[in-house]
Structure formats: structure tokens, C-alpha cells
Tab-separated table of C-alpha atoms in Angstrom:
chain	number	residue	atom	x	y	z
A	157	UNK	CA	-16.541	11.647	-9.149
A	158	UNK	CA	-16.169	11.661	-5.310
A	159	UNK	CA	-19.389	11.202	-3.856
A	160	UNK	CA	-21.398	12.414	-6.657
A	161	UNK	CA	-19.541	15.217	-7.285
A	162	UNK	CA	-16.968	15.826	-9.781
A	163	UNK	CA	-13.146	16.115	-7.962
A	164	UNK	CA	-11.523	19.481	-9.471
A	165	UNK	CA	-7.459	19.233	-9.617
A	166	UNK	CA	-5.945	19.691	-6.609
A	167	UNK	CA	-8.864	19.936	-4.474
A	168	UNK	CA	-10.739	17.107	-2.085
A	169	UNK	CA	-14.626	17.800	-0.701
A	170	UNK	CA	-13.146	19.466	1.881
A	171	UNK	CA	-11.294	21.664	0.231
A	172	UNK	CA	-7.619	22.274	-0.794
A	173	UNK	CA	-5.314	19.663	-0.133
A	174	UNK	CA	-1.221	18.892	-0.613
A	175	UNK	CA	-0.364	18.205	-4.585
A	176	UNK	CA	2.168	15.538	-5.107
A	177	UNK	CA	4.921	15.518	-7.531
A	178	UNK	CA	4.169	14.131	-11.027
A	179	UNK	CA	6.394	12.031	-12.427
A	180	UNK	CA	7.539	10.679	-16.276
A	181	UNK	CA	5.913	7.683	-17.618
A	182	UNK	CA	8.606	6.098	-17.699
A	183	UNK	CA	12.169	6.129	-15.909
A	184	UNK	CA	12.170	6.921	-11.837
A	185	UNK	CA	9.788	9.626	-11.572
A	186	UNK	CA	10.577	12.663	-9.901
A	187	UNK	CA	9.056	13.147	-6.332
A	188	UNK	CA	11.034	9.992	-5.081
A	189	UNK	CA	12.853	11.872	-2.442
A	190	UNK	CA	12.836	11.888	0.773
A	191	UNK	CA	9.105	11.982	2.674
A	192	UNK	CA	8.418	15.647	2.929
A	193	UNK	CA	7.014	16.838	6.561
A	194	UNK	CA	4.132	18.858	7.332
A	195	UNK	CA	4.365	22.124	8.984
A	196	UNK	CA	3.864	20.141	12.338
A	197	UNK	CA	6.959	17.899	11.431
A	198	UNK	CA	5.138	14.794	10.272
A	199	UNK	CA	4.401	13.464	6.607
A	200	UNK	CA	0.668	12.711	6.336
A	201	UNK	CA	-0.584	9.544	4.035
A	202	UNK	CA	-3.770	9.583	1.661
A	203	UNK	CA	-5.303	6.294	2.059
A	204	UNK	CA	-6.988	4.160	-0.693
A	205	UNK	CA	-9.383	1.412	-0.068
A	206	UNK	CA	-10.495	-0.155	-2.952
A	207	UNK	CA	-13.994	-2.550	-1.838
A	208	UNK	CA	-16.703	-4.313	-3.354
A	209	UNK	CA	-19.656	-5.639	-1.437
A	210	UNK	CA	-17.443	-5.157	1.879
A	211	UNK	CA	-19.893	-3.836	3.599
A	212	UNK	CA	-19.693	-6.412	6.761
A	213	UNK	CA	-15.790	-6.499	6.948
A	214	UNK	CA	-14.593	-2.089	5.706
A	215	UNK	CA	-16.040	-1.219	9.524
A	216	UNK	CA	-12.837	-3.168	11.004
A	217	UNK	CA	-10.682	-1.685	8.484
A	218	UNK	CA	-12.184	2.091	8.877
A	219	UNK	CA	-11.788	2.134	12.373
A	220	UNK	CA	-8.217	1.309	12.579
A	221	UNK	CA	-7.502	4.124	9.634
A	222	UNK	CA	-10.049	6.924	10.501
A	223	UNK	CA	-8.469	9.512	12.311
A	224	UNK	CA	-4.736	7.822	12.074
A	225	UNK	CA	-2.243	10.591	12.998
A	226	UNK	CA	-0.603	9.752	9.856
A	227	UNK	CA	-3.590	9.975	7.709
A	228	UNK	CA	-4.682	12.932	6.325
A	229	UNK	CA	-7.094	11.823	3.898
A	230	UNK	CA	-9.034	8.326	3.449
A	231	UNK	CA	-11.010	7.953	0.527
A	232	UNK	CA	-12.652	4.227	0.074
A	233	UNK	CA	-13.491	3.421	-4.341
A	234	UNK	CA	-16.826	1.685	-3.907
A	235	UNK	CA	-16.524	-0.628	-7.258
A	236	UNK	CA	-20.254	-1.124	-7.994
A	237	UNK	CA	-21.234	-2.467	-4.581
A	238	UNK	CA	-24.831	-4.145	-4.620
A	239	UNK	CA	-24.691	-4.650	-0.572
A	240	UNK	CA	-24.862	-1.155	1.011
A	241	UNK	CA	-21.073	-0.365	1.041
A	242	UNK	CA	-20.722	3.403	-0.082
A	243	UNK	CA	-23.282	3.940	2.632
A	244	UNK	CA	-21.352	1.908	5.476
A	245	UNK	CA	-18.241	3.681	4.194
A	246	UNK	CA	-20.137	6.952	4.499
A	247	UNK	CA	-21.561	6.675	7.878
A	248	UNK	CA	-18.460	6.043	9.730
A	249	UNK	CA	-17.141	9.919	7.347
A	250	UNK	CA	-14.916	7.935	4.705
A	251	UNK	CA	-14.837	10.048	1.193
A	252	UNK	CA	-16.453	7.674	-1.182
A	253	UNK	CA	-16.012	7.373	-4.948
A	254	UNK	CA	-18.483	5.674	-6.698
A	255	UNK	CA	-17.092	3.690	-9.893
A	256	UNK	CA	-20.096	3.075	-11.961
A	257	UNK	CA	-19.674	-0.421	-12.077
A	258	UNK	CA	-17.860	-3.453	-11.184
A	259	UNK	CA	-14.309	-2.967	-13.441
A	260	UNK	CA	-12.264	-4.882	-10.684
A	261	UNK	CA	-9.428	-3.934	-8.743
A	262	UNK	CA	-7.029	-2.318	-10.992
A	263	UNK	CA	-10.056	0.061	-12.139
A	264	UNK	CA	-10.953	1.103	-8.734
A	265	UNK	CA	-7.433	1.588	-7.838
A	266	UNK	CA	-7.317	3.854	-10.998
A	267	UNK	CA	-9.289	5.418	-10.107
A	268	UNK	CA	-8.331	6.137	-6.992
A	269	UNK	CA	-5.247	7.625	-8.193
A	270	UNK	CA	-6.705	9.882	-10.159
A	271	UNK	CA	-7.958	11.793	-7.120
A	272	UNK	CA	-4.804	11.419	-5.164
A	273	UNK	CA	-3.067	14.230	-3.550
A	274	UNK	CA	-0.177	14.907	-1.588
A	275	UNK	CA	3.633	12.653	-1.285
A	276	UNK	CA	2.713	9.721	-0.155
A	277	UNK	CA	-0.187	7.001	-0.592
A	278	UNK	CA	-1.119	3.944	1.189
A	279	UNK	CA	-2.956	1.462	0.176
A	280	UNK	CA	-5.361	-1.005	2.449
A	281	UNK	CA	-7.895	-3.344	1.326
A	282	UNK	CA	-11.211	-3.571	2.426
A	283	UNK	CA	-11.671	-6.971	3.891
A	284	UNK	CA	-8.779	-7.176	6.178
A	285	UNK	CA	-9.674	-8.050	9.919
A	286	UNK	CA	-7.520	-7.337	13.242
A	287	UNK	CA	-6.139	-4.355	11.843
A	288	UNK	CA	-5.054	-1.816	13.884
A	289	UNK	CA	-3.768	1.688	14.206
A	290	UNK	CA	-0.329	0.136	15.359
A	291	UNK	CA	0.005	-1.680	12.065
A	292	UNK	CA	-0.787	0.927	10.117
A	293	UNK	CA	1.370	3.185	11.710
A	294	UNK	CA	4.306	0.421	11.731
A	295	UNK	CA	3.756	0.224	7.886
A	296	UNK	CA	4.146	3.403	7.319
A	297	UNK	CA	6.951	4.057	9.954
A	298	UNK	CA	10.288	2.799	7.440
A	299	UNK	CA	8.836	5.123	4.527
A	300	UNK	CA	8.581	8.147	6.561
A	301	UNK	CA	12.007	7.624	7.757
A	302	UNK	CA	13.874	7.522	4.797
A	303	UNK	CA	14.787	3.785	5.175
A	304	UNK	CA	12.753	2.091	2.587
A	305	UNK	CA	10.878	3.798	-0.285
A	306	UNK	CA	8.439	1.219	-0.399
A	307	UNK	CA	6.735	-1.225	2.394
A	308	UNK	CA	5.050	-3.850	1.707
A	309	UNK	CA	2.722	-5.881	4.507
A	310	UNK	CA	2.900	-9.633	5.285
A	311	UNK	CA	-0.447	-10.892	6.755
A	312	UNK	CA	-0.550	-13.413	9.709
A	313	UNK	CA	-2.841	-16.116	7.380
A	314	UNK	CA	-0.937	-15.213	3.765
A	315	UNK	CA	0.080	-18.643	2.281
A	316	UNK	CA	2.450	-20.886	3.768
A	317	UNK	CA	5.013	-20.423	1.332
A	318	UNK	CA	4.681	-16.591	1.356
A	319	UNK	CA	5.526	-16.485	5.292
A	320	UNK	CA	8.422	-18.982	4.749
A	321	UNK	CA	10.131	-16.685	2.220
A	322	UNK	CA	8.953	-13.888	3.957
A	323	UNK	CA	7.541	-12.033	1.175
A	324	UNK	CA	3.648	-11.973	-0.154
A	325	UNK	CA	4.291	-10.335	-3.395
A	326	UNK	CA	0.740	-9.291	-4.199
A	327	UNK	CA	-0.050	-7.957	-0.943
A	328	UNK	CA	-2.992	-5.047	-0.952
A	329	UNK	CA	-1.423	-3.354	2.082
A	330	UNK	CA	1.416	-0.699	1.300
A	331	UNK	CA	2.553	3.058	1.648
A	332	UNK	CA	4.663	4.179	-1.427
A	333	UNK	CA	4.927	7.193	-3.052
A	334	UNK	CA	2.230	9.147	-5.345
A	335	UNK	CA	4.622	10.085	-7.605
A	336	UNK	CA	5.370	6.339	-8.395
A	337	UNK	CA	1.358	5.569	-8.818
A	338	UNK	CA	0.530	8.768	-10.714
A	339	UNK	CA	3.771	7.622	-13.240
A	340	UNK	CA	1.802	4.034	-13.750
A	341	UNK	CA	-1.478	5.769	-13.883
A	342	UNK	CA	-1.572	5.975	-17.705
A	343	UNK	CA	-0.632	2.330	-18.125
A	344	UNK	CA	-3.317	1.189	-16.019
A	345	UNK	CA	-6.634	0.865	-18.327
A	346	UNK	CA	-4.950	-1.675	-19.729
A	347	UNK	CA	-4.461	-4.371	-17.280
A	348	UNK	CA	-6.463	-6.942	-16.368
A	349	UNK	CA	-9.051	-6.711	-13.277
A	350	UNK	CA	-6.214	-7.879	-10.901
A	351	UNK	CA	-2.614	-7.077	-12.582
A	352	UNK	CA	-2.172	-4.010	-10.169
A	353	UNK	CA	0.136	-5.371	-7.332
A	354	UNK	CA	2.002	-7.417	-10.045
A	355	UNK	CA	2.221	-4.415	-12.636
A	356	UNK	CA	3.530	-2.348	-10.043
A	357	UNK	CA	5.738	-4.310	-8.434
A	358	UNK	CA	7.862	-4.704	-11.900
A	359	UNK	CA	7.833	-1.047	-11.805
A	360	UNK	CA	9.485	-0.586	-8.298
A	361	UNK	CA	12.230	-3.381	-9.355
A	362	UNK	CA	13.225	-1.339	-12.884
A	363	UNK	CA	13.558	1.366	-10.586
A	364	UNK	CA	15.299	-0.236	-8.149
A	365	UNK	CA	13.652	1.121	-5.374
A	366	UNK	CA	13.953	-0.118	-1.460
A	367	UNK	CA	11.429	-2.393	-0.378
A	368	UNK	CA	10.489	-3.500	3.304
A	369	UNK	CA	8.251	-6.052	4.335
A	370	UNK	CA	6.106	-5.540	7.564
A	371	UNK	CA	4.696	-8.632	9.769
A	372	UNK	CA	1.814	-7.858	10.819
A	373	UNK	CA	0.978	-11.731	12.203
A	374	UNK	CA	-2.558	-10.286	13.310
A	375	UNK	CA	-4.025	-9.328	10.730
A	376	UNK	CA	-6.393	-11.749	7.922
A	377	UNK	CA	-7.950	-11.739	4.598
A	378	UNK	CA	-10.405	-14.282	4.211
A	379	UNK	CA	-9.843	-16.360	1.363
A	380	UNK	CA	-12.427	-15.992	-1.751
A	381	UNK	CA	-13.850	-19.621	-0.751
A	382	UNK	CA	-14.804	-18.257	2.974
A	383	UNK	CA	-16.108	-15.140	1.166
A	384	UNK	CA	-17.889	-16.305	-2.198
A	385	UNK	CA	-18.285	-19.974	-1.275
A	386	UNK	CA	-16.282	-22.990	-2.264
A	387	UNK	CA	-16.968	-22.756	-6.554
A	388	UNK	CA	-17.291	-19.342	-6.944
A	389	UNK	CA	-13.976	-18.844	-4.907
A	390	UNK	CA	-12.215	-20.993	-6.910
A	391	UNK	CA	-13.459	-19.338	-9.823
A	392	UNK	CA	-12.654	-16.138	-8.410
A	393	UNK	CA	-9.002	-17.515	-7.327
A	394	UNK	CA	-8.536	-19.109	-10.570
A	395	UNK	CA	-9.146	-15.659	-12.799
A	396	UNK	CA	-7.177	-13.772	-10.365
A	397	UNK	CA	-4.114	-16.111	-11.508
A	398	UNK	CA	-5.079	-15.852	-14.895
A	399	UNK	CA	-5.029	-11.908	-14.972
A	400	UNK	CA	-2.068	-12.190	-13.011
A	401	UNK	CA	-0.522	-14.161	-15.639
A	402	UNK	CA	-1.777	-12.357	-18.613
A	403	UNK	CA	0.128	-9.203	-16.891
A	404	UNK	CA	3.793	-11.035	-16.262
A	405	UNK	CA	4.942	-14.405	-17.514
A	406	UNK	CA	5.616	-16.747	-14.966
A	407	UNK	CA	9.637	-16.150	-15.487
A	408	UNK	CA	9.155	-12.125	-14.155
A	409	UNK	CA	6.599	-13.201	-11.070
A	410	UNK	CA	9.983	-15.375	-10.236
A	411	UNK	CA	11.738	-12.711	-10.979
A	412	UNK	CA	9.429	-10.034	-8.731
A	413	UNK	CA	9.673	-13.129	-5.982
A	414	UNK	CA	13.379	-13.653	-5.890
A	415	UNK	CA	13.985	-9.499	-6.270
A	416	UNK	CA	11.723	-8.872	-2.914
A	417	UNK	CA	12.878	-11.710	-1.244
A	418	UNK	CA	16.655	-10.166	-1.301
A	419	UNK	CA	15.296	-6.959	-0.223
A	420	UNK	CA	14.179	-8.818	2.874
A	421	UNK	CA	17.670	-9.979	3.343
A	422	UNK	CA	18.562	-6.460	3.408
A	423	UNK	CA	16.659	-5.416	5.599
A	424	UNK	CA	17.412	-8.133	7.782
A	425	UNK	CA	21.526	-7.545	7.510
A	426	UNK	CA	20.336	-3.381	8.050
A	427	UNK	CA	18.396	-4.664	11.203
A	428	UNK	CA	21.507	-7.403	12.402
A	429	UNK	CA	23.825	-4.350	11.988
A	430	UNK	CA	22.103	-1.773	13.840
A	431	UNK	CA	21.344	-4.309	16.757
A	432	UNK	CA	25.628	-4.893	16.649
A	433	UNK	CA	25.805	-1.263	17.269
A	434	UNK	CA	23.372	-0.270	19.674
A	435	UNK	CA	25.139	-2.160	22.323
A	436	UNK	CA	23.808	-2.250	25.790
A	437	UNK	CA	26.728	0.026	26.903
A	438	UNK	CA	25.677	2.882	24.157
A	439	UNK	CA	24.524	5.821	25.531
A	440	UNK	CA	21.210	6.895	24.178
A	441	UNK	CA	23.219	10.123	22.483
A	442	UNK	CA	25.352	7.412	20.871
A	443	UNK	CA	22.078	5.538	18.922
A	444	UNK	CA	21.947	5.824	14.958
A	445	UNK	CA	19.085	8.173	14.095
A	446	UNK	CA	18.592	9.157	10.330
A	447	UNK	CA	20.162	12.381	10.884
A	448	UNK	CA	23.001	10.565	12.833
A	449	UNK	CA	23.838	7.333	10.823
A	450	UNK	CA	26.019	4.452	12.774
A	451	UNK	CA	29.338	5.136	12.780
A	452	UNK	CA	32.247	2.822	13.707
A	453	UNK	CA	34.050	3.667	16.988
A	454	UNK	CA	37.182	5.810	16.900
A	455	UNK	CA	40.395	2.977	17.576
């Protein structure tokens, strides 16, 4: 139910909205093409914000997502908030769904899937601070062009060893498509309260889809400690790893880890090579555009 109200197929509370492309549960699911535009040329993104008891740090992230250009719809999944959330996420005009208790994230994200429309999804969570619109739009930016099918964001405090590889492979933050969450969407009841970002990572490897990972070096998530206090964050922290675990041995994290780390080198040799051709003597009719790839120079 979206704000009280039951969500009919294909519709939103304010009215009829884009349907995206299902997809088989398993395989590549169809709708994996290329973004497709609206009739004013640009693909619009349904955002999901899965929170619970945000209601001091969703303001930051609401502001930087309500009324995006690239956002057509934002709809936060209050997951049994006890501290006013649904309301905060309410009075700023966020769609809420109420889940009708706490079921952690993989519930709420469920959930939010359910009521998905349109291509393409992104994903934000609630507690994030110095977001902005330019991040969002910068995440969203190698999707809608075609060059990745997948991003995937890399936040300015994730752990050390994260921002050495250059990879955080459970971030919260991405834009994918919603034929690739509505193909998981069955499998989902079934995972632990945080298996999502793993579960669906293994999913975008089988299918070999292309990933890119966005620095965005000014934006936070406070760690559980700074948000729960010192035990209960560990014990938070410590049954995150466990779910985490109980979703992929620690053999296929490696595996996730190793996989998204040579997309990044990918995308690094795809950046090194377009740099080599846009030389400072090309002419700006000369630049590589996805409807005018690189080419090499005739002898």
C-alpha cells in the first residue's frame, strides 16, 4: 500500500505512469536494452529510498532528489519507523509506503519493487549526507547513455580498503534497470534483512552486465556506531555481515569483489582511450558521441 492506499498495476497516486519491461526469473531479462527516452528526449528514473527512523538525515537526501530532472517518480518505503519518518518524508511531497513493520532492508526494497514503474530505477538510501543533485545526476549520466548498464556509487567515507580498490560492493546508491529488479523480485522473501546489494550483485555478474563506479568523494553514511551507539552498532554491523554471509559464501563476495573491480579497469582503459582521442587539435565535430563512436584516423 502507498500511503494507505492500495497501488493498482500500472498506476502511482497520481495517476498513470510508464510500465517497465518484465523480465524471466532467470537468464538476462528482457528490457535490458538501451535506456528508452521520453517524448521530451530524456529517460526519467523512479527513485527508491528505503529508511527507518531517518527522520533527521531523509531531509538532506529529499532535497537533492525532489524535483531532479531525471526523476520522475520518488517514492521513500518507511520500514516501521517509530520517529516520525513517513511524516518528514510526506511533508517535503515524497510518495510514502508504509511496510507494516520493521522486516529490514531487503523487505522494504521488496517492496519497493513491487510498485515500480517505468525502465529504469535508482536506488538511494536514506541517511546519506552532502548529496546533491550533481551526484545524482552524474550517477545516472553512464546508464542513460548506453555506456554502462549498471552504476554503482563510491562514497567519500566508504572503508579504506573499498576506496583503494575502488569498488564498495554493497553500496545503497545505484540506477539499474527495472527489468533486472522486477526478475529478482520473486527471489527476494527469502533473503536475509540485508542480502539485497549482495544478492543482486551475483545477479548482474551471471549476466554479465556493465558496471561503473561513480566517486562521489562528498557524500557520507554514518556508520551504525555514530547512529545506534557504540554496542548496538556493532551489533547492528555484526548481523549485517552475518546476513551477508548467510546470502554468499565468502569465496563469491571475492568473487563479486574481484568481478567489479575489473569492471573499474574497464572503465578506466574506456576513459584512457577516449582522452587519447579527443586530442586538443580535434574539432568538436570530430568528438566520440554514442551515436558517433571513436574512430581511428584515416592513414
Amino acid at each position: 500500500m502507498v500511503d494507505g492506499r492500495p497501488v493498482a498495476p500500472g498506476r502511482g497516486l497520481d495517476g498513470p505512469r510508464h510500465r517497465g519491461d518484465g523480465g524471466p526469473a532467470g537468464g538476462r531479462p528482457a528490457g535490458l536494452a538501451a535506456p528508452r527516452a521520453t517524448e521530451h528526449g530524456v529517460t526519467r528514473l523512479t527513485c527508491l529510498i528505503p529508511a527507518w527512523n531517518e527522520a533527521a538525515r531523509l531531509p538532506g537526501v529529499l532535497r537533492a532528489a525532489l524535483g531532479h530532472p531525471l526523476i520522475d517518480r520518488l517514492l521513500v518505503i518507511d520500514d516501521g519507523s517509530t520517529d516520525g519518518t513517513p511524516e518528514v518524508a510526506r511533508r517535503f511531497g515524497a510518495e510514502v509506503l508504509n511496510m507494516p513493520a520493521n522486516g529490514g532492508k531487503t523487505a522494504a526494497l521488496a517492496a519497493g519493487i513491487g510498485a515500480l514503474e517505468g525502465t529504469h530505477a535508482l536506488l538511494l538510501d536514506a541517511d546519506l549526507s552532502g548529496l546533491t543533485p550533481h551526484d545524482i545526476t552524474r550517477l545516472a549520466t553512464p546508464v542513460l547513455d548506453g555506456r554502462a548498464e549498471v552504476t554503482l556509487s563510491l562514497r567519500g567515507n566508504a572503508p579504506r580498503l573499498w576506496r583503494a580498490l575502488g569498488v564498495d560492493y554493497i553500496s545503497g546508491e545505484r540506477v539499474l534497470p527495472v527489468a533486472l529488479l522486477k526478475a529478482l523480485a520473486p527471489d527476494l522473501p527469502g533473503l536475509p534483512r540485508f542480502g539485497f546489494e549482495v544478492f543482486l550483485n551475483q545477479a548482474m555478474r551471471s549476466q554479465g552486465l556493465r558496471v561503473e563506479i561513480v566517486a562521489w568523494p562528498g557524500v557520507a553514511s554514518p556508520w551504525k556506531t555514530e547512529k545506534q551507539g557504540m554496542w548496538s552498532g556493532f551489533r547492528g554491523d555484526a548481523a549485517m555481515i552475518r546476513d551477508i554471509l548467510r546470502c554468499q559464501s565468502p569465496r563469491a563476495l571475492l568473487e563479486q569483489i574481484l568481478w567489479l573491480r575489473r569492471q573499474t579497469a574497464r572503465q578506466n582503459r574506456t576513459c584512457s582511450a577516449t582522452a587519447a582521442v579527443v586530442s586538443p587539435t580535434t574539432s568538436p565535430s570530430q568528438m566520440p558521441t554514442p551515436s558517433n563512436p571513436a574512430r581511428n584516423p584515416s592513414p
